[in-house]
mmCIF file of C-alpha atoms in Angstrom:
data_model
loop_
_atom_site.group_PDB
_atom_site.id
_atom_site.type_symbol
_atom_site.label_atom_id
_atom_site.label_comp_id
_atom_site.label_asym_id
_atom_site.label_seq_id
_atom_site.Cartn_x
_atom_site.Cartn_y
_atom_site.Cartn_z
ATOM 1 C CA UNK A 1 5.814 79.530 -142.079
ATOM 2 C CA UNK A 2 4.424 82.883 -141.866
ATOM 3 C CA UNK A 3 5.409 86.288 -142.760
ATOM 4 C CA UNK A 4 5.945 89.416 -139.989
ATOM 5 C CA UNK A 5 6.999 92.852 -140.852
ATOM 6 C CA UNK A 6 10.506 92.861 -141.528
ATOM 7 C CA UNK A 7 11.340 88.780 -141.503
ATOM 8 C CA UNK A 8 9.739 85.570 -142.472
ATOM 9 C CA UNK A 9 9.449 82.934 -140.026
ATOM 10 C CA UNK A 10 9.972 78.947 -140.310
ATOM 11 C CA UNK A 11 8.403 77.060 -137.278
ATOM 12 C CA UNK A 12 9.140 73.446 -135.953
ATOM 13 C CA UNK A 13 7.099 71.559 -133.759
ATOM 14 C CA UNK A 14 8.000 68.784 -131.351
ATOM 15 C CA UNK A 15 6.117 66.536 -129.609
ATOM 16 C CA UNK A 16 9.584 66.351 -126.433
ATOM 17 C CA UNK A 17 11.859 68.926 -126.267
ATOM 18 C CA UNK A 18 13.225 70.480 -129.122
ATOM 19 C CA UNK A 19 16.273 68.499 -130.286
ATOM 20 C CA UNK A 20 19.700 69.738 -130.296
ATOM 21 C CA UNK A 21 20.081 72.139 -134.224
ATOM 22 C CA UNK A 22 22.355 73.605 -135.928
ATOM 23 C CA UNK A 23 21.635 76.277 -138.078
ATOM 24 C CA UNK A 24 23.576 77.628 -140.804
ATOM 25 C CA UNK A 25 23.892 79.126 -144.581
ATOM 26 C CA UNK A 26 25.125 76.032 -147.081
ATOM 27 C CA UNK A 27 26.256 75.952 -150.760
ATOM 28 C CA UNK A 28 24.339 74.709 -153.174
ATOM 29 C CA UNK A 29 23.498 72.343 -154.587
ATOM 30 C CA UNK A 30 22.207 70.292 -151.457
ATOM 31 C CA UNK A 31 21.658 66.837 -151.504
ATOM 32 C CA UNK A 32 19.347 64.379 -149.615
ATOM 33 C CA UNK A 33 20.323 62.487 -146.707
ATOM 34 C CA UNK A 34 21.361 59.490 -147.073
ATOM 35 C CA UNK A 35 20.670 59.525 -150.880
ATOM 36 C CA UNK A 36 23.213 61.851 -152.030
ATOM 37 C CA UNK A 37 20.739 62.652 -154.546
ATOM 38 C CA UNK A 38 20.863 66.061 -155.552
ATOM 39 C CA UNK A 39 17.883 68.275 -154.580
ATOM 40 C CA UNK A 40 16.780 71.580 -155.774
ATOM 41 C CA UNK A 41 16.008 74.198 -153.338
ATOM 42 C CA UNK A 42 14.156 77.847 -155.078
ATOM 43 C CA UNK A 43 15.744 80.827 -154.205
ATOM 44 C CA UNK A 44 20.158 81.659 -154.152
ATOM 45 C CA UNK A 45 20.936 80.467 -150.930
ATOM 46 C CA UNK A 46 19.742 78.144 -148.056
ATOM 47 C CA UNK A 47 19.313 78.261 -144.745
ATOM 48 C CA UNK A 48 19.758 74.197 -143.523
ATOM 49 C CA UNK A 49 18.310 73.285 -140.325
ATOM 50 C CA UNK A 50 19.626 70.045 -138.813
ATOM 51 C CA UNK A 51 18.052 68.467 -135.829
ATOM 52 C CA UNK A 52 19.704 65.385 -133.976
ATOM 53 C CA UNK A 53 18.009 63.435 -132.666
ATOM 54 C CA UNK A 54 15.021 63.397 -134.781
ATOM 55 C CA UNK A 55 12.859 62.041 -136.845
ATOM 56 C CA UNK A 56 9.492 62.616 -139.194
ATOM 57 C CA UNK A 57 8.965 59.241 -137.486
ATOM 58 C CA UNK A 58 8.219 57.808 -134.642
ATOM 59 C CA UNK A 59 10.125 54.567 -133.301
ATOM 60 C CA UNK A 60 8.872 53.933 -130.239
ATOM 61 C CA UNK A 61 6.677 51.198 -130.897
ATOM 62 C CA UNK A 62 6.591 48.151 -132.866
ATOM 63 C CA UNK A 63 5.437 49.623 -136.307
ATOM 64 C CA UNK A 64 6.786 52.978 -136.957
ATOM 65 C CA UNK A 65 4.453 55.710 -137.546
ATOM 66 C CA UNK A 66 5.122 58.896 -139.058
ATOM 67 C CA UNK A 67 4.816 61.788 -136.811
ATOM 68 C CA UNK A 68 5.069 64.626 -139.315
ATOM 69 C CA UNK A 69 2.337 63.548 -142.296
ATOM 70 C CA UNK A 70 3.055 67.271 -144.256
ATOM 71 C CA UNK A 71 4.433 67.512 -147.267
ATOM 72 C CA UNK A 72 8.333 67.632 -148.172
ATOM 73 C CA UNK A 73 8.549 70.804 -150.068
ATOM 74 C CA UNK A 74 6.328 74.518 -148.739
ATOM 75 C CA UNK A 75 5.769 77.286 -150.087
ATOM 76 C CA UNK A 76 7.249 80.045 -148.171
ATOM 77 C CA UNK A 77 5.886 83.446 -147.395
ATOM 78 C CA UNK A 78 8.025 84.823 -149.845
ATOM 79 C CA UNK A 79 9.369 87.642 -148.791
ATOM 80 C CA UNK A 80 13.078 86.436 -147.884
ATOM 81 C CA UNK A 81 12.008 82.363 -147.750
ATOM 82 C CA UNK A 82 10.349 81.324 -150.788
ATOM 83 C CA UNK A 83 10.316 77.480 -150.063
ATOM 84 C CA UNK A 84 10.957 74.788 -147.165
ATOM 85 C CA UNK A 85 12.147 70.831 -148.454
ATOM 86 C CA UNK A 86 12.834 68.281 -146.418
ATOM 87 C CA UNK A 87 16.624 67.370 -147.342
ATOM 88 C CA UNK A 88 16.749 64.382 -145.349
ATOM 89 C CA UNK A 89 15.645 61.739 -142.407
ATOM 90 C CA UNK A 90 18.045 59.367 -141.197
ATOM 91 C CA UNK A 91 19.553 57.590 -138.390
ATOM 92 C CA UNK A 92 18.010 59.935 -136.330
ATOM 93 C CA UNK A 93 19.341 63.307 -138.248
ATOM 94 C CA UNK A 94 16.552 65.378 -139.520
ATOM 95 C CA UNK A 95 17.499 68.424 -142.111
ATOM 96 C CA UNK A 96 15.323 70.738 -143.794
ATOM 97 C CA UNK A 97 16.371 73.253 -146.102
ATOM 98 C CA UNK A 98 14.961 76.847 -146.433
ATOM 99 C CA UNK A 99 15.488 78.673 -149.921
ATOM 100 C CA UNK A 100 16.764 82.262 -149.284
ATOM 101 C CA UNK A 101 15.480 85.081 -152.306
ATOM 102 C CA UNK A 102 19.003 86.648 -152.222
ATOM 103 C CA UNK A 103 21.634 87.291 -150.849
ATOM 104 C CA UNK A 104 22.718 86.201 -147.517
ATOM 105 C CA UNK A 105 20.043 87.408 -144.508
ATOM 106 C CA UNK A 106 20.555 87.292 -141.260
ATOM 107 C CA UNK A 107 18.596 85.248 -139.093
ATOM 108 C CA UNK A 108 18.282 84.592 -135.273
ATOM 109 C CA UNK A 109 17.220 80.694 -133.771
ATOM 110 C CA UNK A 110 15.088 80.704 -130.186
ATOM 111 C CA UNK A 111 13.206 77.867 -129.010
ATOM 112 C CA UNK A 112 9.825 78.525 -127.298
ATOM 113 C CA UNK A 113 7.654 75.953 -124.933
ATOM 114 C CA UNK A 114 4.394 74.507 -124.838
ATOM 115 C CA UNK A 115 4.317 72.981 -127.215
ATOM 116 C CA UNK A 116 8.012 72.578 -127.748
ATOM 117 C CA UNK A 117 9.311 74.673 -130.920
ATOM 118 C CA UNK A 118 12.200 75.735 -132.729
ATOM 119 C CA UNK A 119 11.653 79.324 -134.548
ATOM 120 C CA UNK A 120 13.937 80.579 -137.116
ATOM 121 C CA UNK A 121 13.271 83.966 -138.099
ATOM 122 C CA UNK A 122 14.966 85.638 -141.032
ATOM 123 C CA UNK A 123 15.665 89.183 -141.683
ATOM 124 C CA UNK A 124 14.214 90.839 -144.888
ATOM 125 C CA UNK A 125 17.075 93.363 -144.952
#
């Protein structure tokens, strides 16, 4: 994550292409996939990403590895995001969850290459 002038940014990368996402503002509380465990996420509102298919592991070899070793919960730049957690893994259906300051920001999705990334970038204003 990183802060610009104007937005805060929340990258993803991927070692393929970036999966198919969907994007979008969801009420809280949130809850962890496939827990249903309640999960709380700083900040009034958040931004879920959901990624199918994907995983924080990978599955194909034998053993499963993990291909993302970071931590479930960031700090966030802070000026509109002021945390990232990791809502969920699970039958290929990855979520994360970023925790809006207030209000309800807009924010615009693009997908860059080498390496393969999804970029969500949300307005501070």
């Amino acid at each position: 994550m990183s802060r610009k002038v104007g937005f805060d940014r929340f990258v993803m990368e991927f070692a393929g292409p970036v999966p198919g996402y969907d994007v979008r503002y969801v009420d809280k509380p949130v809850t962890e996939d496939p827990s249903n465990r309640t999960i709380a996420v700083l900040g009034d509102r958040v931004l879920r990403i959901r990624l199918d298919p994907a995983s924080g592991v990978d599955l194909t070899s034998s053993t499963a590895q993990p291909s993302y070793e970071g931590r479930n919960r960031l700090a966030g730049p802070g000026q509109v995001i002021v945390e990232a957690v990791r809502l969920g893994d699970f039958e290929s259906i990855l979520q994360w969850g970023l925790g809006i300051k207030t209000g309800t920001h807009a924010f615009r999705v693009s997908t860059l290459t080498k390496p393969s990334r999804l970029v969500v970038d949300v307005a501070a204003a």
